[in-house]
Structure formats: C-alpha cells, structure tokens
Amino acid sequence: MKIRTALATTLTSAALASAIGAALPSAAHADGLPLANTQASVSEMRTSVATQMQGRAFGWQLAISQNGALKAADAGGFAISAADNNGVAVPMQAGMQMELASVTKNVTAVATMKLLRRNGLTPETLVWPYLPKGWDVTKFKQVRFRHLLTHTSGINQALAAMANPPSNNSWAAMQVVVENGTTVDSQRAYKNANFALLRVIDAELWNRSGGKKYSNAAEELPITAANHTAYVLEFMTEHIFKPAAIAGIGCITPGTTTGVRSYPLNATQASTGVVLGTSSAECAGARGLAMSSAQLVQYLSKLRAGTIITQADLDWMDEFRAGWNEDSNGGDGGQFGVPDGVADNFRSPGAYWHGGDLLGSRELHTCAMTFDDGTQATLLVNSELTSGTQCGVLLKAWYEAK
C-alpha cells in the first residue's frame, strides 16, 4: 500500500529531521514521512523492479525473501545474446550464477567474524601475528581487524601516496600494502585491499582452527599464495554456505566461455559479451564469489535469521558497517544522506546493503540489500545500466511497497 504524500523535497536531511523531531518513528520514507508498520508488499516490489529495469540493461535477475523464505524470483532480458549462441538468445533466469564483484565483501566479513570467534579473538585484535611469516610487519603493527573490516585502516590513503602502488589485490600486492605501512583510525575510505588482505589472514585463521592441509606432505605447511584461496573457500563452504543450505559456490575462472555473459551499454542481440570472473589469486576476499540472485537472497535471509552467525556478531557488523556499504552504488536512491562513515538511520532506516561493479567495455552490477521489516532483496545485472544504479532500484522498490 502507498502512504506517501507531498512534502517539499528541497529541505536538507537535517531540516527534515528537525521538522519531524522526536515524533519520527524508527522507519521513515526518504521524503521524511513515516512508513507503514507492515512488511513491504513483495508483489509491489517485484513489479517496481521490473518496471524500473525495463529497457535499462541487457539482462537482470531479482530475488526477494521475507521471514527467511524466498517469496519471489524474477528476471528480464538476456543472459546470452543470439550472437554468442549460434543465433539463439538465452533469457536471463534468477537461478543463473554471476560474479558478485564487491558484494563478496559481505561474505568475507561474515567469514572473518566467525573465524575471530573460532580462534578466541575479537575485532580489536591486532592482525600482524596472523600475517605470512616472511612479510615485514614493522609498519603494520597498529592495524586491528576492526580497521580492515570497516575501511578505517588508512590503506586507501597510504596507497594514494605511493608513486607506484600495486595494480591488483594478489598475495604479492598485499605484501606491498603491509610493508608500506599505514595510519589507522583514518576517516572511512573504501578500498578493496582491506578485504583482499582479510582473504590472506582468514586462510591463516582457518589453518589454525581446523582447516585441511592442501598438501600430501605429512608435516604442516604454511599458508601460501598458491593455497590460501582454497582454505578460504573451504571455510566459507563448510561454515557459511552449508548452514544456509546453499551449494556450488565458488569463483568463475577468467576465460570461461559458458554461463551468463556481460555486455556493453545498449547491447543488442548482435552484441558479443564475455563471462566475467576472478582468478584464484584474488577470489573470495574483495570480489570473486559467484551466485545467482536466488542463492544470494537465501544467504541474506539465513544471515539475518541467525543461521550463519551469532546475533552479537551480526549486530557488530551492522553498527560498524562491516561488510555493508550503504553509500555504495547510489543506494540512497538519490535521497539526502550524510557523509560517508557517519551513522545514517534517517535516510535508510534499518536498511543495510552492499553493491558490486565490474567496469569496462562490458560490465556487471550487483546488489544485496536487507531491511528491518524482514525483507531481503538481490539484483544482478549483466550490462551497464542506462541510468541510475542497481541498489537505487531495490531501495526505491522497497520504499514504494511500504
């Protein structure tokens, strides 16, 4: 049902909050008016997304869950063009896996929180004792897990000051990041390297607390560039995806020629695409996991239900935006918002999300979003959008369905 009425949209967020004052309920429309104290209508959300996505991308897939159960799955456009499939276009479906790009960071954050608890550690634990033995950690001894999880490590600023910073997020690049040093408790500044480094550290934490030994040798071998991603994927499979009843999650190898392809802006059936993926050298940290929208929404619903992680750890993630990035991908739908890194429960009350983008001549865009009314929604897009953003589409749909 719709309860929105006219209100001047030229007011600033602060002015709106002041005008509504203490009477503002725990949830409000982005235009400042209260939301109905009911769950969003799934059918209205589904219709809104389909309407918004009409003609906006080559292909898209949507899934919506409420109260831990899948309620809707939809898709539009195409996964593969006619030009890429012997003249026969393949329609997009909500069960087709795609690279998640930076949405992977949410899973990495969950894995890190679980591994910290498993090893008797906390987000305030210093990370240097868990870095590879051959790395010089002298300039990195002040960094805590909290800093990496919340993008307050200063890594972004430190790399910006380097004449020749690493061009990727591989094991070797992470060694450069660590040995270059950083200034912690910096202003929140999003950087993939924070979560790429967690990929390396999480492998070590799993190795110390039950991980299989990826070698035929009898003696224990250290975590290495060659084996660390296998450790991380093993932990995610056993302790995140299995509890959520999700199977077949991994990384798409670059050069793969089967599956959903990504296309340029305004692609047609004559356009050719590529399957985007991430090598094992960088997968399962800042990017790389592949899921369908249906699998991703199931992960979100089980995460919020407490199936995967303790409520205390989930509350910490929410409070400090660890694995969430609500200012990403235009997720506020163009509404007024506060600066990045500042708590924002007015613009998007009770909503947490992370977007993902792989940019270039052929693109993909992803969004995983959860709301405090028990609704979760995911949207995967296999081309550049003609306008707006994928997270903006989901947030607009939810607001309009309240």
mmCIF file of C-alpha atoms in Angstrom:
data_model
loop_
_atom_site.group_PDB
_atom_site.id
_atom_site.type_symbol
_atom_site.label_atom_id
_atom_site.label_comp_id
_atom_site.label_asym_id
_atom_site.label_seq_id
_atom_site.Cartn_x
_atom_site.Cartn_y
_atom_site.Cartn_z
ATOM 1 C CA MET A 1 0.000 0.000 0.000
ATOM 2 C CA LYS A 2 1.122 3.567 -0.642
ATOM 3 C CA ILE A 3 1.128 6.197 2.103
ATOM 4 C CA ARG A 4 3.432 8.787 0.549
ATOM 5 C CA THR A 5 2.067 12.337 0.247
ATOM 6 C CA ALA A 6 3.624 15.567 -0.963
ATOM 7 C CA LEU A 7 6.405 17.167 1.022
ATOM 8 C CA ALA A 8 8.927 19.740 -0.122
ATOM 9 C CA THR A 9 11.999 17.868 -1.250
ATOM 10 C CA THR A 10 14.261 20.884 -1.165
ATOM 11 C CA LEU A 11 14.756 20.569 2.587
ATOM 12 C CA THR A 12 18.070 19.166 3.777
ATOM 13 C CA SER A 13 18.173 15.910 5.721
ATOM 14 C CA ALA A 14 18.916 17.837 8.909
ATOM 15 C CA ALA A 15 15.973 20.178 8.329
ATOM 16 C CA LEU A 16 13.620 17.275 7.760
ATOM 17 C CA ALA A 17 14.801 15.547 10.902
ATOM 18 C CA SER A 18 14.351 18.764 12.871
ATOM 19 C CA ALA A 19 10.863 19.316 11.488
ATOM 20 C CA ILE A 20 9.725 15.813 12.375
ATOM 21 C CA GLY A 21 11.641 15.736 15.639
ATOM 22 C CA ALA A 22 11.181 13.153 18.339
ATOM 23 C CA ALA A 23 7.938 12.001 16.794
ATOM 24 C CA LEU A 24 9.806 10.368 13.910
ATOM 25 C CA PRO A 25 9.246 6.610 14.155
ATOM 26 C CA SER A 26 12.010 4.049 13.718
ATOM 27 C CA ALA A 27 11.426 3.899 9.988
ATOM 28 C CA ALA A 28 10.600 6.653 7.535
ATOM 29 C CA HIS A 29 10.335 7.283 3.849
ATOM 30 C CA ALA A 30 13.279 9.025 2.267
ATOM 31 C CA ASP A 31 10.988 12.043 1.887
ATOM 32 C CA GLY A 32 10.580 12.137 5.664
ATOM 33 C CA LEU A 33 7.140 10.599 6.046
ATOM 34 C CA PRO A 34 6.513 7.539 8.231
ATOM 35 C CA LEU A 35 6.469 4.101 6.701
ATOM 36 C CA ALA A 36 3.534 1.821 7.327
ATOM 37 C CA ASN A 37 4.195 -0.528 10.236
ATOM 38 C CA THR A 38 3.890 -3.529 7.928
ATOM 39 C CA GLN A 39 6.153 -5.546 5.706
ATOM 40 C CA ALA A 40 6.736 -4.333 2.202
ATOM 41 C CA SER A 41 4.466 -5.913 -0.385
ATOM 42 C CA VAL A 42 6.548 -8.475 -2.280
ATOM 43 C CA SER A 43 4.335 -8.239 -5.349
ATOM 44 C CA GLU A 44 4.683 -4.459 -5.420
ATOM 45 C CA MET A 45 8.461 -4.675 -5.006
ATOM 46 C CA ARG A 46 8.667 -7.195 -7.829
ATOM 47 C CA THR A 47 6.541 -5.041 -10.113
ATOM 48 C CA SER A 48 8.536 -1.927 -9.278
ATOM 49 C CA VAL A 49 11.865 -3.574 -10.087
ATOM 50 C CA ALA A 50 10.539 -4.992 -13.359
ATOM 51 C CA THR A 51 9.179 -1.584 -14.333
ATOM 52 C CA GLN A 52 12.371 0.237 -13.403
ATOM 53 C CA MET A 53 14.567 -2.260 -15.258
ATOM 54 C CA GLN A 54 12.546 -2.201 -18.484
ATOM 55 C CA GLY A 55 14.968 -1.253 -21.256
ATOM 56 C CA ARG A 56 17.618 -0.279 -18.716
ATOM 57 C CA ALA A 57 20.037 -3.204 -19.119
ATOM 58 C CA PHE A 58 20.684 -6.213 -21.332
ATOM 59 C CA GLY A 59 19.649 -8.648 -18.612
ATOM 60 C CA TRP A 60 18.767 -8.705 -14.921
ATOM 61 C CA GLN A 61 17.669 -11.122 -12.226
ATOM 62 C CA LEU A 62 15.848 -10.451 -8.953
ATOM 63 C CA ALA A 63 15.046 -12.409 -5.799
ATOM 64 C CA ILE A 64 13.061 -11.307 -2.738
ATOM 65 C CA SER A 65 12.697 -13.105 0.595
ATOM 66 C CA GLN A 66 10.720 -12.379 3.742
ATOM 67 C CA ASN A 67 10.902 -14.036 7.138
ATOM 68 C CA GLY A 68 13.580 -16.430 5.925
ATOM 69 C CA ALA A 69 11.735 -17.753 2.872
ATOM 70 C CA LEU A 70 12.030 -16.993 -0.832
ATOM 71 C CA LYS A 71 8.899 -15.121 -1.895
ATOM 72 C CA ALA A 72 9.657 -14.002 -5.432
ATOM 73 C CA ALA A 73 12.153 -14.598 -8.204
ATOM 74 C CA ASP A 74 12.061 -12.748 -11.480
ATOM 75 C CA ALA A 75 14.269 -11.913 -14.433
ATOM 76 C CA GLY A 76 14.240 -9.908 -17.620
ATOM 77 C CA GLY A 77 16.316 -9.527 -20.726
ATOM 78 C CA PHE A 78 19.001 -11.982 -21.694
ATOM 79 C CA ALA A 79 21.896 -13.883 -20.178
ATOM 80 C CA ILE A 80 23.475 -14.604 -23.563
ATOM 81 C CA SER A 81 22.913 -12.804 -26.849
ATOM 82 C CA ALA A 82 21.982 -14.517 -30.082
ATOM 83 C CA ALA A 83 25.374 -13.580 -31.483
ATOM 84 C CA ASP A 84 27.053 -15.549 -28.694
ATOM 85 C CA ASN A 85 24.884 -18.662 -29.005
ATOM 86 C CA ASN A 86 24.564 -19.642 -32.657
ATOM 87 C CA GLY A 87 21.698 -17.257 -33.281
ATOM 88 C CA VAL A 88 19.592 -18.279 -30.269
ATOM 89 C CA ALA A 89 19.374 -15.795 -27.389
ATOM 90 C CA VAL A 90 19.236 -17.215 -23.844
ATOM 91 C CA PRO A 91 16.819 -15.443 -21.472
ATOM 92 C CA MET A 92 18.091 -14.448 -18.039
ATOM 93 C CA GLN A 93 16.884 -16.529 -15.075
ATOM 94 C CA ALA A 94 17.066 -15.920 -11.310
ATOM 95 C CA GLY A 95 18.977 -19.172 -10.838
ATOM 96 C CA MET A 96 21.935 -18.293 -13.064
ATOM 97 C CA GLN A 97 25.214 -17.635 -11.286
ATOM 98 C CA MET A 98 27.175 -14.460 -11.911
ATOM 99 C CA GLU A 99 30.280 -12.953 -10.351
ATOM 100 C CA LEU A 100 29.169 -10.870 -7.336
ATOM 101 C CA ALA A 101 32.034 -8.355 -7.518
ATOM 102 C CA SER A 102 32.226 -6.359 -4.261
ATOM 103 C CA VAL A 103 29.130 -7.975 -2.749
ATOM 104 C CA THR A 104 31.667 -10.710 -1.949
ATOM 105 C CA LYS A 105 32.910 -8.434 0.840
ATOM 106 C CA ASN A 106 29.830 -9.172 2.930
ATOM 107 C CA VAL A 107 30.599 -12.887 2.893
ATOM 108 C CA THR A 108 34.249 -12.135 3.683
ATOM 109 C CA ALA A 109 33.184 -10.027 6.664
ATOM 110 C CA VAL A 110 30.978 -12.852 7.955
ATOM 111 C CA ALA A 111 33.803 -15.358 7.494
ATOM 112 C CA THR A 112 36.185 -13.074 9.379
ATOM 113 C CA MET A 113 33.784 -12.602 12.293
ATOM 114 C CA LYS A 114 33.263 -16.366 12.559
ATOM 115 C CA LEU A 115 36.993 -17.085 12.370
ATOM 116 C CA LEU A 116 37.761 -14.486 15.016
ATOM 117 C CA ARG A 117 35.302 -16.116 17.404
ATOM 118 C CA ARG A 118 36.596 -19.591 16.491
ATOM 119 C CA ASN A 119 40.147 -18.533 17.388
ATOM 120 C CA GLY A 120 39.202 -16.687 20.581
ATOM 121 C CA LEU A 121 39.866 -13.296 19.012
ATOM 122 C CA THR A 122 37.813 -10.113 18.555
ATOM 123 C CA PRO A 123 37.645 -7.255 16.033
ATOM 124 C CA GLU A 124 40.013 -5.357 18.338
ATOM 125 C CA THR A 125 42.746 -7.980 17.925
ATOM 126 C CA LEU A 126 45.885 -6.820 16.106
ATOM 127 C CA VAL A 127 46.320 -8.515 12.736
ATOM 128 C CA TRP A 128 50.111 -8.688 12.416
ATOM 129 C CA PRO A 129 50.608 -12.041 14.236
ATOM 130 C CA TYR A 130 48.412 -13.692 11.587
ATOM 131 C CA LEU A 131 50.228 -12.325 8.537
ATOM 132 C CA PRO A 132 52.602 -14.530 6.488
ATOM 133 C CA LYS A 133 55.883 -15.170 8.270
ATOM 134 C CA GLY A 134 58.094 -13.782 5.511
ATOM 135 C CA TRP A 135 56.436 -10.368 5.443
ATOM 136 C CA ASP A 136 57.935 -7.347 7.211
ATOM 137 C CA VAL A 137 55.112 -6.229 9.530
ATOM 138 C CA THR A 138 57.045 -3.430 11.247
ATOM 139 C CA LYS A 139 54.853 -0.659 9.811
ATOM 140 C CA PHE A 140 51.609 -2.597 10.206
ATOM 141 C CA LYS A 141 51.620 -3.475 13.896
ATOM 142 C CA GLN A 142 48.917 -0.990 14.856
ATOM 143 C CA VAL A 143 46.285 -2.393 12.473
ATOM 144 C CA ARG A 144 43.354 -4.265 14.042
ATOM 145 C CA PHE A 145 40.738 -6.463 12.406
ATOM 146 C CA ARG A 146 38.235 -3.662 13.004
ATOM 147 C CA HIS A 147 40.245 -1.337 10.785
ATOM 148 C CA LEU A 148 40.175 -3.714 7.827
ATOM 149 C CA LEU A 149 36.521 -4.649 8.281
ATOM 150 C CA THR A 150 35.408 -1.003 8.392
ATOM 151 C CA HIS A 151 37.769 0.544 5.817
ATOM 152 C CA THR A 152 39.380 2.708 8.517
ATOM 153 C CA SER A 153 42.851 1.186 8.154
ATOM 154 C CA GLY A 154 44.184 4.117 6.167
ATOM 155 C CA ILE A 155 45.250 1.748 3.379
ATOM 156 C CA ASN A 156 43.431 3.797 0.759
ATOM 157 C CA GLN A 157 45.254 6.953 1.808
ATOM 158 C CA ALA A 158 48.607 5.172 2.077
ATOM 159 C CA LEU A 159 48.334 3.682 -1.404
ATOM 160 C CA ALA A 160 47.279 7.028 -2.861
ATOM 161 C CA ALA A 161 50.543 8.485 -1.560
ATOM 162 C CA MET A 162 52.676 5.811 -3.251
ATOM 163 C CA ALA A 163 54.373 6.618 -6.547
ATOM 164 C CA ASN A 164 53.736 3.117 -7.893
ATOM 165 C CA PRO A 165 51.010 1.364 -5.880
ATOM 166 C CA PRO A 166 50.044 -2.249 -6.659
ATOM 167 C CA SER A 167 47.713 -2.643 -9.627
ATOM 168 C CA ASN A 168 45.858 -5.669 -8.232
ATOM 169 C CA ASN A 169 44.938 -7.373 -4.958
ATOM 170 C CA SER A 170 47.049 -10.517 -5.183
ATOM 171 C CA TRP A 171 49.121 -12.061 -2.384
ATOM 172 C CA ALA A 172 52.213 -10.188 -3.612
ATOM 173 C CA ALA A 173 50.283 -6.916 -3.719
ATOM 174 C CA MET A 174 49.105 -7.436 -0.142
ATOM 175 C CA GLN A 175 52.710 -7.872 0.967
ATOM 176 C CA VAL A 176 53.473 -4.469 -0.559
ATOM 177 C CA VAL A 177 50.482 -2.966 1.276
ATOM 178 C CA VAL A 178 51.635 -4.357 4.617
ATOM 179 C CA GLU A 179 55.277 -3.407 4.225
ATOM 180 C CA ASN A 180 54.358 0.092 3.035
ATOM 181 C CA GLY A 181 52.540 0.729 6.316
ATOM 182 C CA THR A 182 49.534 2.872 7.129
ATOM 183 C CA THR A 183 47.956 5.241 9.653
ATOM 184 C CA VAL A 184 44.991 3.613 11.377
ATOM 185 C CA ASP A 185 41.706 5.133 12.547
ATOM 186 C CA SER A 186 41.698 7.252 9.433
ATOM 187 C CA GLN A 187 38.424 8.505 8.005
ATOM 188 C CA ARG A 188 36.499 5.642 6.462
ATOM 189 C CA ALA A 189 37.797 5.293 2.906
ATOM 190 C CA TYR A 190 36.604 2.304 0.906
ATOM 191 C CA LYS A 191 39.432 0.226 -0.553
ATOM 192 C CA ASN A 192 39.397 -3.299 -1.961
ATOM 193 C CA ALA A 193 42.781 -4.012 -0.395
ATOM 194 C CA ASN A 194 41.234 -4.089 3.096
ATOM 195 C CA PHE A 195 39.214 -7.175 2.218
ATOM 196 C CA ALA A 196 41.856 -8.670 -0.045
ATOM 197 C CA LEU A 197 44.147 -8.683 2.977
ATOM 198 C CA LEU A 198 41.411 -10.354 5.030
ATOM 199 C CA ARG A 199 41.451 -13.129 2.419
ATOM 200 C CA VAL A 200 45.092 -13.818 3.275
ATOM 201 C CA ILE A 201 44.523 -13.594 7.032
ATOM 202 C CA ASP A 202 41.327 -15.666 7.034
ATOM 203 C CA ALA A 203 43.235 -18.512 5.395
ATOM 204 C CA GLU A 204 45.709 -18.460 8.281
ATOM 205 C CA LEU A 205 42.947 -18.330 10.903
ATOM 206 C CA TRP A 206 41.231 -21.351 9.335
ATOM 207 C CA ASN A 207 44.535 -23.199 9.082
ATOM 208 C CA ARG A 208 44.993 -22.694 12.833
ATOM 209 C CA SER A 209 41.491 -23.810 13.726
ATOM 210 C CA GLY A 210 40.649 -26.888 11.694
ATOM 211 C CA GLY A 211 41.389 -26.246 8.044
ATOM 212 C CA LYS A 212 42.508 -29.076 5.802
ATOM 213 C CA LYS A 213 46.120 -29.227 4.704
ATOM 214 C CA TYR A 214 46.319 -28.651 0.966
ATOM 215 C CA SER A 215 49.384 -30.824 0.502
ATOM 216 C CA ASN A 216 50.265 -34.510 0.501
ATOM 217 C CA ALA A 217 53.141 -33.838 2.870
ATOM 218 C CA ALA A 218 52.867 -35.251 6.375
ATOM 219 C CA GLU A 219 54.201 -32.107 8.022
ATOM 220 C CA GLU A 220 52.144 -28.956 8.343
ATOM 221 C CA LEU A 221 52.874 -26.445 5.604
ATOM 222 C CA PRO A 222 52.384 -22.686 5.868
ATOM 223 C CA ILE A 223 49.652 -20.767 4.106
ATOM 224 C CA THR A 224 50.996 -19.632 0.737
ATOM 225 C CA ALA A 225 49.982 -17.614 -2.288
ATOM 226 C CA ALA A 226 49.192 -20.890 -4.056
ATOM 227 C CA ASN A 227 46.949 -22.478 -1.410
ATOM 228 C CA HIS A 228 45.368 -19.657 0.585
ATOM 229 C CA THR A 229 42.255 -19.167 -1.560
ATOM 230 C CA ALA A 230 41.469 -22.891 -1.271
ATOM 231 C CA TYR A 231 41.480 -22.528 2.524
ATOM 232 C CA VAL A 232 39.141 -19.536 2.426
ATOM 233 C CA LEU A 233 36.685 -21.195 0.050
ATOM 234 C CA GLU A 234 36.704 -24.345 2.162
ATOM 235 C CA PHE A 235 35.788 -22.384 5.280
ATOM 236 C CA MET A 236 33.047 -20.452 3.506
ATOM 237 C CA THR A 237 31.605 -23.668 2.109
ATOM 238 C CA GLU A 238 31.592 -25.552 5.417
ATOM 239 C CA HIS A 239 30.635 -22.771 7.820
ATOM 240 C CA ILE A 240 28.622 -20.265 5.790
ATOM 241 C CA PHE A 241 27.047 -21.845 2.730
ATOM 242 C CA LYS A 242 26.266 -25.308 4.127
ATOM 243 C CA PRO A 243 24.395 -23.892 7.150
ATOM 244 C CA ALA A 244 22.460 -21.734 4.684
ATOM 245 C CA ALA A 245 21.704 -24.827 2.525
ATOM 246 C CA ILE A 246 23.472 -23.338 -0.497
ATOM 247 C CA ALA A 247 25.697 -25.491 -2.697
ATOM 248 C CA GLY A 248 28.018 -24.979 -5.614
ATOM 249 C CA ILE A 249 29.526 -21.627 -4.649
ATOM 250 C CA GLY A 250 32.978 -20.751 -5.910
ATOM 251 C CA CYS A 251 34.779 -18.482 -8.343
ATOM 252 C CA ILE A 252 34.398 -18.128 -12.103
ATOM 253 C CA THR A 253 37.739 -18.632 -13.812
ATOM 254 C CA PRO A 254 38.643 -15.845 -16.248
ATOM 255 C CA GLY A 255 38.347 -17.085 -19.806
ATOM 256 C CA THR A 256 35.297 -19.233 -19.046
ATOM 257 C CA THR A 257 33.042 -19.445 -22.098
ATOM 258 C CA THR A 258 29.854 -20.869 -20.564
ATOM 259 C CA GLY A 259 27.308 -19.123 -18.381
ATOM 260 C CA VAL A 260 25.975 -15.579 -18.112
ATOM 261 C CA ARG A 261 27.893 -13.113 -20.247
ATOM 262 C CA SER A 262 28.327 -9.398 -19.668
ATOM 263 C CA TYR A 263 27.573 -6.848 -22.362
ATOM 264 C CA PRO A 264 28.190 -3.195 -23.236
ATOM 265 C CA LEU A 265 25.728 -0.364 -22.747
ATOM 266 C CA ASN A 266 22.697 -0.572 -25.048
ATOM 267 C CA ALA A 267 23.662 -4.060 -26.221
ATOM 268 C CA THR A 268 21.535 -5.843 -28.821
ATOM 269 C CA GLN A 269 21.245 -9.446 -29.953
ATOM 270 C CA ALA A 270 24.090 -8.704 -32.358
ATOM 271 C CA SER A 271 26.400 -7.722 -29.484
ATOM 272 C CA THR A 272 29.061 -10.067 -28.156
ATOM 273 C CA GLY A 273 29.770 -10.482 -24.476
ATOM 274 C CA VAL A 274 32.254 -12.091 -22.118
ATOM 275 C CA VAL A 275 31.909 -14.155 -18.944
ATOM 276 C CA LEU A 276 33.430 -12.052 -16.174
ATOM 277 C CA GLY A 277 35.253 -13.792 -13.349
ATOM 278 C CA THR A 278 38.127 -13.558 -10.883
ATOM 279 C CA SER A 279 41.277 -15.653 -10.713
ATOM 280 C CA SER A 280 42.031 -17.766 -7.646
ATOM 281 C CA ALA A 281 44.816 -15.306 -6.813
ATOM 282 C CA GLU A 282 42.223 -12.683 -5.853
ATOM 283 C CA CYS A 283 38.950 -14.543 -5.309
ATOM 284 C CA ALA A 284 36.947 -14.719 -2.057
ATOM 285 C CA GLY A 285 38.216 -11.542 -0.434
ATOM 286 C CA ALA A 286 37.240 -8.250 -2.015
ATOM 287 C CA ARG A 287 35.498 -9.861 -5.002
ATOM 288 C CA GLY A 288 35.090 -13.097 -6.925
ATOM 289 C CA LEU A 289 32.335 -15.266 -5.425
ATOM 290 C CA ALA A 290 29.638 -16.278 -7.901
ATOM 291 C CA MET A 291 25.968 -16.789 -7.010
ATOM 292 C CA SER A 292 22.551 -16.392 -8.550
ATOM 293 C CA SER A 293 20.130 -13.812 -7.189
ATOM 294 C CA ALA A 294 18.130 -16.659 -5.602
ATOM 295 C CA GLN A 295 21.210 -18.060 -3.849
ATOM 296 C CA LEU A 296 22.293 -14.615 -2.712
ATOM 297 C CA VAL A 297 18.922 -13.764 -1.193
ATOM 298 C CA GLN A 298 18.887 -17.126 0.603
ATOM 299 C CA TYR A 299 22.298 -16.284 2.062
ATOM 300 C CA LEU A 300 20.977 -12.910 3.240
ATOM 301 C CA SER A 301 17.831 -14.377 4.774
ATOM 302 C CA LYS A 302 19.791 -17.033 6.686
ATOM 303 C CA LEU A 303 22.305 -14.405 7.780
ATOM 304 C CA ARG A 304 19.575 -12.213 9.280
ATOM 305 C CA ALA A 305 17.844 -15.237 10.839
ATOM 306 C CA GLY A 306 20.931 -16.192 12.857
ATOM 307 C CA THR A 307 21.613 -19.424 10.981
ATOM 308 C CA ILE A 308 25.111 -18.389 9.924
ATOM 309 C CA ILE A 309 26.445 -16.020 12.572
ATOM 310 C CA THR A 310 25.705 -15.075 16.179
ATOM 311 C CA GLN A 311 23.365 -12.169 16.780
ATOM 312 C CA ALA A 312 26.087 -10.330 18.684
ATOM 313 C CA ASP A 313 28.471 -10.546 15.739
ATOM 314 C CA LEU A 314 25.768 -9.517 13.283
ATOM 315 C CA ASP A 315 24.889 -6.545 15.490
ATOM 316 C CA TRP A 316 28.556 -5.516 15.472
ATOM 317 C CA MET A 317 28.656 -5.747 11.683
ATOM 318 C CA ASP A 318 25.541 -3.601 11.411
ATOM 319 C CA GLU A 319 26.734 -0.993 13.893
ATOM 320 C CA PHE A 320 30.147 -0.534 12.299
ATOM 321 C CA ARG A 321 29.057 -1.229 8.706
ATOM 322 C CA ALA A 322 31.437 -4.157 8.404
ATOM 323 C CA GLY A 323 30.593 -5.885 5.154
ATOM 324 C CA TRP A 324 27.970 -3.252 4.435
ATOM 325 C CA ASN A 325 28.441 -0.115 2.365
ATOM 326 C CA GLU A 326 25.146 1.760 2.289
ATOM 327 C CA ASP A 327 26.640 4.710 0.468
ATOM 328 C CA SER A 328 27.661 2.485 -2.438
ATOM 329 C CA ASN A 329 26.108 2.341 -5.872
ATOM 330 C CA GLY A 330 23.767 5.268 -5.350
ATOM 331 C CA GLY A 331 21.930 3.111 -2.895
ATOM 332 C CA ASP A 332 20.147 6.038 -1.286
ATOM 333 C CA GLY A 333 18.150 6.394 -4.481
ATOM 334 C CA GLY A 334 19.293 9.997 -4.781
ATOM 335 C CA GLN A 335 17.790 10.992 -1.440
ATOM 336 C CA PHE A 336 19.539 13.206 1.064
ATOM 337 C CA GLY A 337 22.263 11.471 3.030
ATOM 338 C CA VAL A 338 25.025 12.166 5.497
ATOM 339 C CA PRO A 339 28.752 11.932 4.710
ATOM 340 C CA ASP A 340 30.298 8.517 4.230
ATOM 341 C CA GLY A 341 31.245 6.968 7.548
ATOM 342 C CA VAL A 342 28.539 8.725 9.572
ATOM 343 C CA ALA A 343 25.696 6.681 11.059
ATOM 344 C CA ASP A 344 22.616 7.203 8.910
ATOM 345 C CA ASN A 345 19.321 5.883 10.233
ATOM 346 C CA PHE A 346 17.212 8.659 8.779
ATOM 347 C CA ARG A 347 17.694 8.262 5.062
ATOM 348 C CA SER A 348 17.590 4.461 5.048
ATOM 349 C CA PRO A 349 16.363 3.269 8.451
ATOM 350 C CA GLY A 350 17.178 -0.338 9.195
ATOM 351 C CA ALA A 351 18.490 -0.968 5.682
ATOM 352 C CA TYR A 352 21.923 -2.450 5.028
ATOM 353 C CA TRP A 353 23.429 -3.288 1.685
ATOM 354 C CA HIS A 354 26.488 -3.707 -0.445
ATOM 355 C CA GLY A 355 26.758 -3.130 -4.158
ATOM 356 C CA GLY A 356 29.258 -4.520 -6.614
ATOM 357 C CA ASP A 357 30.536 -3.422 -10.012
ATOM 358 C CA LEU A 358 32.931 -4.799 -12.594
ATOM 359 C CA LEU A 359 33.556 -1.956 -15.018
ATOM 360 C CA GLY A 360 34.929 -1.795 -18.529
ATOM 361 C CA SER A 361 33.761 -2.282 -22.085
ATOM 362 C CA ARG A 362 31.443 -4.991 -20.739
ATOM 363 C CA GLU A 363 30.084 -4.704 -17.225
ATOM 364 C CA LEU A 364 28.138 -6.360 -14.450
ATOM 365 C CA HIS A 365 26.463 -4.807 -11.418
ATOM 366 C CA THR A 366 25.149 -6.468 -8.253
ATOM 367 C CA CYS A 367 23.338 -5.519 -5.057
ATOM 368 C CA ALA A 368 22.441 -7.370 -1.848
ATOM 369 C CA MET A 369 20.050 -5.481 0.433
ATOM 370 C CA THR A 370 18.310 -6.269 3.723
ATOM 371 C CA PHE A 371 15.596 -4.310 5.551
ATOM 372 C CA ASP A 372 14.421 -4.213 9.149
ATOM 373 C CA ASP A 373 10.933 -5.444 8.227
ATOM 374 C CA GLY A 374 12.315 -8.900 7.467
ATOM 375 C CA THR A 375 12.671 -8.316 3.736
ATOM 376 C CA GLN A 376 15.798 -9.088 1.716
ATOM 377 C CA ALA A 377 16.318 -8.390 -1.973
ATOM 378 C CA THR A 378 19.063 -9.033 -4.520
ATOM 379 C CA LEU A 379 19.529 -7.701 -8.033
ATOM 380 C CA LEU A 380 22.149 -8.845 -10.560
ATOM 381 C CA VAL A 381 22.635 -7.029 -13.885
ATOM 382 C CA ASN A 382 24.839 -8.151 -16.791
ATOM 383 C CA SER A 383 25.491 -4.824 -18.504
ATOM 384 C CA GLU A 384 25.932 -1.168 -17.743
ATOM 385 C CA LEU A 385 22.617 0.429 -16.770
ATOM 386 C CA THR A 386 21.371 3.232 -18.995
ATOM 387 C CA SER A 387 20.704 5.293 -15.861
ATOM 388 C CA GLY A 388 20.762 5.006 -12.083
ATOM 389 C CA THR A 389 22.157 2.139 -10.055
ATOM 390 C CA GLN A 390 21.166 -1.369 -9.068
ATOM 391 C CA CYS A 391 20.963 -0.594 -5.342
ATOM 392 C CA GLY A 392 18.898 2.502 -6.064
ATOM 393 C CA VAL A 393 16.407 0.298 -7.908
ATOM 394 C CA LEU A 394 15.952 -2.014 -4.907
ATOM 395 C CA LEU A 395 15.660 0.763 -2.349
ATOM 396 C CA LYS A 396 13.099 2.638 -4.436
ATOM 397 C CA ALA A 397 11.088 -0.557 -4.867
ATOM 398 C CA TRP A 398 11.040 -1.228 -1.122
ATOM 399 C CA TYR A 399 10.022 2.324 -0.184
ATOM 400 C CA GLU A 400 7.208 2.305 -2.695
ATOM 401 C CA ALA A 401 5.975 -1.094 -1.488
ATOM 402 C CA LYS A 402 5.514 0.055 2.122
#
